[in-house]
GROMACS .gro file of C-alpha atoms in nm:
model
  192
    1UNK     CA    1   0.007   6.975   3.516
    2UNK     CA    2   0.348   6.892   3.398
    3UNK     CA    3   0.325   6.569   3.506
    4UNK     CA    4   0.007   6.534   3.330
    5UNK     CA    5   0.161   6.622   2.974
    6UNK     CA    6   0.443   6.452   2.999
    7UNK     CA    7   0.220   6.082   3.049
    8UNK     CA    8   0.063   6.263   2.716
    9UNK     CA    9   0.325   6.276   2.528
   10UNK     CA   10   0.480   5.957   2.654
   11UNK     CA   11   0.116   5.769   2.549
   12UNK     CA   12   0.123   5.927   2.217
   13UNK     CA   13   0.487   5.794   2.146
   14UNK     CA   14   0.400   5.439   2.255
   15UNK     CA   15   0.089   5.514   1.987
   16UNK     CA   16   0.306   5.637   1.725
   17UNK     CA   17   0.520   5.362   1.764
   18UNK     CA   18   0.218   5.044   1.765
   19UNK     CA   19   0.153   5.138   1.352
   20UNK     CA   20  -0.131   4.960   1.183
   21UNK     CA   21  -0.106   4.565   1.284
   22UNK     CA   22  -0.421   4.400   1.296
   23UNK     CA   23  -0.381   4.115   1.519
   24UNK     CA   24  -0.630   3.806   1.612
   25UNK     CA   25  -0.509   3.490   1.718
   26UNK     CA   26  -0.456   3.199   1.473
   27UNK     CA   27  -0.665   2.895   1.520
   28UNK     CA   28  -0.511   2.560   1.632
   29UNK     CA   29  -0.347   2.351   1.327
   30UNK     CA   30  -0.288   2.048   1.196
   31UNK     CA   31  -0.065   1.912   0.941
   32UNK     CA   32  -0.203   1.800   0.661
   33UNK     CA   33  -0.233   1.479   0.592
   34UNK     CA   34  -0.234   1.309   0.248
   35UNK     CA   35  -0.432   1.008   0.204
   36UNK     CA   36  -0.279   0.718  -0.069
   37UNK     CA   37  -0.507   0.602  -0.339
   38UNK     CA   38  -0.730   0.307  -0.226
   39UNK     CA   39  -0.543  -0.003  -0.362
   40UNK     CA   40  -0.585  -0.349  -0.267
   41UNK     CA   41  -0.345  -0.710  -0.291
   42UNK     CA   42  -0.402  -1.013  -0.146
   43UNK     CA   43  -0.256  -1.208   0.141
   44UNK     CA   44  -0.176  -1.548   0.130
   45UNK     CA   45   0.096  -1.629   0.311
   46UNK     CA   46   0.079  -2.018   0.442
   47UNK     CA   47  -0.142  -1.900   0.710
   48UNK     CA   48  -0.486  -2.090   0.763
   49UNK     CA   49  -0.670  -1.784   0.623
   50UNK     CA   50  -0.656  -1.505   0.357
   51UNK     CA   51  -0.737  -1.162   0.331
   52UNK     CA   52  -0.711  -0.833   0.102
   53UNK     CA   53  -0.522  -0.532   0.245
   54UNK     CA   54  -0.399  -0.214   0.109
   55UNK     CA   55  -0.121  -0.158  -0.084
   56UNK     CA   56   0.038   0.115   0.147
   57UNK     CA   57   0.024  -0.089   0.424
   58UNK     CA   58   0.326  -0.371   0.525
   59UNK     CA   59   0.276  -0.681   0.686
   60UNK     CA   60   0.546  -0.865   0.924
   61UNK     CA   61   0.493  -1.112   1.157
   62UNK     CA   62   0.507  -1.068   1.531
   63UNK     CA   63   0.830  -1.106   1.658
   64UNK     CA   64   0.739  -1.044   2.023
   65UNK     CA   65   0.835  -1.314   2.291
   66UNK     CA   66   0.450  -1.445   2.308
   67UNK     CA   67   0.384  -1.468   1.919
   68UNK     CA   68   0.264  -1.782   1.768
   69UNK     CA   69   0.322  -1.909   1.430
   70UNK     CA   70   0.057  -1.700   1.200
   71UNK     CA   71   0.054  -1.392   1.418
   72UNK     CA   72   0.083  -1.077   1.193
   73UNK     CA   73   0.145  -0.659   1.197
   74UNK     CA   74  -0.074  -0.475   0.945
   75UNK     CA   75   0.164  -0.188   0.982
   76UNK     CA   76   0.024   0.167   0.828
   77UNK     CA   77   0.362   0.367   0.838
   78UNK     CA   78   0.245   0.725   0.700
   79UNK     CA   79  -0.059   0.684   0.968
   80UNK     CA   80   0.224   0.535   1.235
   81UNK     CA   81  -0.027   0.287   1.307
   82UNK     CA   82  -0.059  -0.079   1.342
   83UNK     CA   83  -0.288  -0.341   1.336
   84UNK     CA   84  -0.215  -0.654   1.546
   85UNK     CA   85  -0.367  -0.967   1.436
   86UNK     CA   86  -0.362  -1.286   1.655
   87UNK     CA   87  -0.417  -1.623   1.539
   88UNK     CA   88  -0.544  -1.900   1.728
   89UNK     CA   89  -0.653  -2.267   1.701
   90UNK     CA   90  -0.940  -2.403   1.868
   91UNK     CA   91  -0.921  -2.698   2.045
   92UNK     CA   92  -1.218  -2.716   2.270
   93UNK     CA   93  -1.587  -2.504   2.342
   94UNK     CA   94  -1.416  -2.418   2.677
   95UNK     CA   95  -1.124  -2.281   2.492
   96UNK     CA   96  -1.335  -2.096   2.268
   97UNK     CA   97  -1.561  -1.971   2.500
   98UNK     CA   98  -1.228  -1.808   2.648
   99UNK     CA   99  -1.130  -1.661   2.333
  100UNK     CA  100  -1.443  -1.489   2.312
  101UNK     CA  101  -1.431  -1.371   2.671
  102UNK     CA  102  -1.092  -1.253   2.655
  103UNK     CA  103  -1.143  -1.029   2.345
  104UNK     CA  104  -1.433  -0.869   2.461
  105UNK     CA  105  -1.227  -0.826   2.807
  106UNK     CA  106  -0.914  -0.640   2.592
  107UNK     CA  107  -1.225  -0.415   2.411
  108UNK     CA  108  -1.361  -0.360   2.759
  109UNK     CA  109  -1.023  -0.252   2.888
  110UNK     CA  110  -1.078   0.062   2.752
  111UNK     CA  111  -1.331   0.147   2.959
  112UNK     CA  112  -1.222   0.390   3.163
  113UNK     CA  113  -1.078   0.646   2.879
  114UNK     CA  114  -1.381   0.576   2.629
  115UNK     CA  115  -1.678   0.754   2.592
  116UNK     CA  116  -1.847   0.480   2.400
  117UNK     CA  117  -1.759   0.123   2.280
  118UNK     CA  118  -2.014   0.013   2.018
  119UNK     CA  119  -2.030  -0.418   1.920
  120UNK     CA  120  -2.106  -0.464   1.567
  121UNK     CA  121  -2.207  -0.827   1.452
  122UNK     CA  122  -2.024  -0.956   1.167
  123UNK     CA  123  -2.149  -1.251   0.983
  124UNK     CA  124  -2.047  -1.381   0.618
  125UNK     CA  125  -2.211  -1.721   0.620
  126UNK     CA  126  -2.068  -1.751   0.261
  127UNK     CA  127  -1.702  -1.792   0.403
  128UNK     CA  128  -1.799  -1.946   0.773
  129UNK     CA  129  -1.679  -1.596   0.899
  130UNK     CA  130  -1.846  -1.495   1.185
  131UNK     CA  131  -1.709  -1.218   1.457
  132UNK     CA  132  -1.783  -0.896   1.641
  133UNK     CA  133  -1.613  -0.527   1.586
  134UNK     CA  134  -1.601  -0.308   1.869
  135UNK     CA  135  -1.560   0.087   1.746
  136UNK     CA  136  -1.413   0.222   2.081
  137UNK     CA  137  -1.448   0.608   2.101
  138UNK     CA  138  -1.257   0.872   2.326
  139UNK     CA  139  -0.873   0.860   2.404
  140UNK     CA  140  -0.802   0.494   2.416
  141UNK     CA  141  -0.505   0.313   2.305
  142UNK     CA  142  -0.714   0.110   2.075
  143UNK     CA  143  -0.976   0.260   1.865
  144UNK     CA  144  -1.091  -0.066   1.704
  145UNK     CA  145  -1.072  -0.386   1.761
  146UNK     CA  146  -1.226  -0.689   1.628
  147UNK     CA  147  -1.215  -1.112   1.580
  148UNK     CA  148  -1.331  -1.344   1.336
  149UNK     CA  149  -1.438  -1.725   1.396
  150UNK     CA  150  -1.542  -1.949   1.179
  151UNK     CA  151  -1.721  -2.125   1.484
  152UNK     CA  152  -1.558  -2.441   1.549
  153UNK     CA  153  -1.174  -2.471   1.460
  154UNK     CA  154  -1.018  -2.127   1.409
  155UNK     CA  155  -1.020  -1.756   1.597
  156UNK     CA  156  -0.859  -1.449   1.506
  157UNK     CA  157  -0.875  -1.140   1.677
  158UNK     CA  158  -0.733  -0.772   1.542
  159UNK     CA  159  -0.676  -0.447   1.751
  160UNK     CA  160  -0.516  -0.106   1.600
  161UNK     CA  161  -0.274   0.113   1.769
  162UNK     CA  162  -0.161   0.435   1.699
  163UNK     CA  163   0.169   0.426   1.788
  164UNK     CA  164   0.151   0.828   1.953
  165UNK     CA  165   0.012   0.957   2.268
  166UNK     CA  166  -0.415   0.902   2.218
  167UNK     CA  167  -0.587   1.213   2.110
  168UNK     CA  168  -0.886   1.162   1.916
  169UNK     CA  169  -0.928   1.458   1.730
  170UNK     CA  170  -0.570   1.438   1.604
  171UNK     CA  171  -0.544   1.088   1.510
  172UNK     CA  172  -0.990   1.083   1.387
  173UNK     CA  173  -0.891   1.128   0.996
  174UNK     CA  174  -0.628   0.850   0.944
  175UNK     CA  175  -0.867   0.627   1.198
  176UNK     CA  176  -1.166   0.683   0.965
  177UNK     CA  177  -0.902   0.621   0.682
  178UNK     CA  178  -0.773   0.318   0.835
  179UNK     CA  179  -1.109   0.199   0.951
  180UNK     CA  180  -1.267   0.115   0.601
  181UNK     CA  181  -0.971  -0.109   0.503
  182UNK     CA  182  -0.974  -0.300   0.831
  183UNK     CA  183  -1.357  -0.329   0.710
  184UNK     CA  184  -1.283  -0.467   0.333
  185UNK     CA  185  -1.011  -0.707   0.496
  186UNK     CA  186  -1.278  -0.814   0.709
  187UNK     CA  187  -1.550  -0.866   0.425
  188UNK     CA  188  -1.283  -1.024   0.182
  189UNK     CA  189  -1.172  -1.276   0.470
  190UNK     CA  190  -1.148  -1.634   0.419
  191UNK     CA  191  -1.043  -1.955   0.633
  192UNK     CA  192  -0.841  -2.167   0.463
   0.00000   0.00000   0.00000
């Protein structure tokens, strides 16, 4: 019995002392991210084509052991993303037969993280731009990736990186972001 009211009193301390906190658990955040106003300029740098980009974004060429003249870094540094653009002269139909094969290849690469990769045809007769865009969903390294042609002479081919560990749902608002200026660039392109 005396042990019994002592665990009494003992429970009805620890009570006293819990006072009136409401807990739940907080949900899983994010920071916030603030998007810059849509602004476009133009790119003409000497390069056999032109395109518009935004205005937050800064482009420097490739200064990796493998670049070739007219390769380029769309580089998106509040997103810490970049898009890598690759420029390439055609010489032959077996050459660009290869191009072809190898982006699709790099977009099929992917495979094995992605839940879906989507090929979109692009085609603006108007400027002899022709290409696909492959939207690559799930935890890849590159979420989209595309090339342009004009069919016979010229071939460029674009992939974005986030430059962070790939998680979709943290990096799916500055991807959507991003992904509508890689589409104006794309519509606004032009061989030279």
């Amino acid at each position: 019995m005396r042990y019994a009211g002592l665990m009494l009193l003992v429970m009805l301390f620890l009570a006293a002392c819990g006072g009136n906190h409401d807990y739940s658990p907080k949900p899983r955040g994010y920071f916030r991210i603030k998007f810059p106003k849509k602004e476009y300029q133009d790119y003409n740098e000497g390069c056999p084509y032109s395109f518009v980009y935004p205005k937050y974004a800064i482009i420097k060429p490739d200064l990796s052991s493998n670049a070739k003249p007219c390769w380029i870094n769309i580089q998106f540094p509040q997103f810490n993303a970049t898009l890598h653009l690759s420029y390439q002269p055609v010489t032959s139909k077996k050459e660009f037969n290869q191009l072809i094969e190898d982006a699709r290849a790099f977009a099929f690469k992917n495979t094995v993280k992605a839940t879906l990769i989507k090929e979109d045809l692009i085609a603006y007769p108007q400027n002899k731009v022709y290409g696909l865009y492959y939207t690559i969903d799930g935890n890849t390294a590159s979420s989209a990736q595309f090339f342009l042609t004009d069919s016979t002479k010229r071939y460029i081919r674009a992939a974005l990186y986030f430059n962070n560990e790939p998680r979709l749902d943290s990096i799916q608002p500055a991807l959507n972001f991003i992904k509508k200026d890689m589409e104006v660039m794309i519509k606004s392109f032009k061989w030279k």
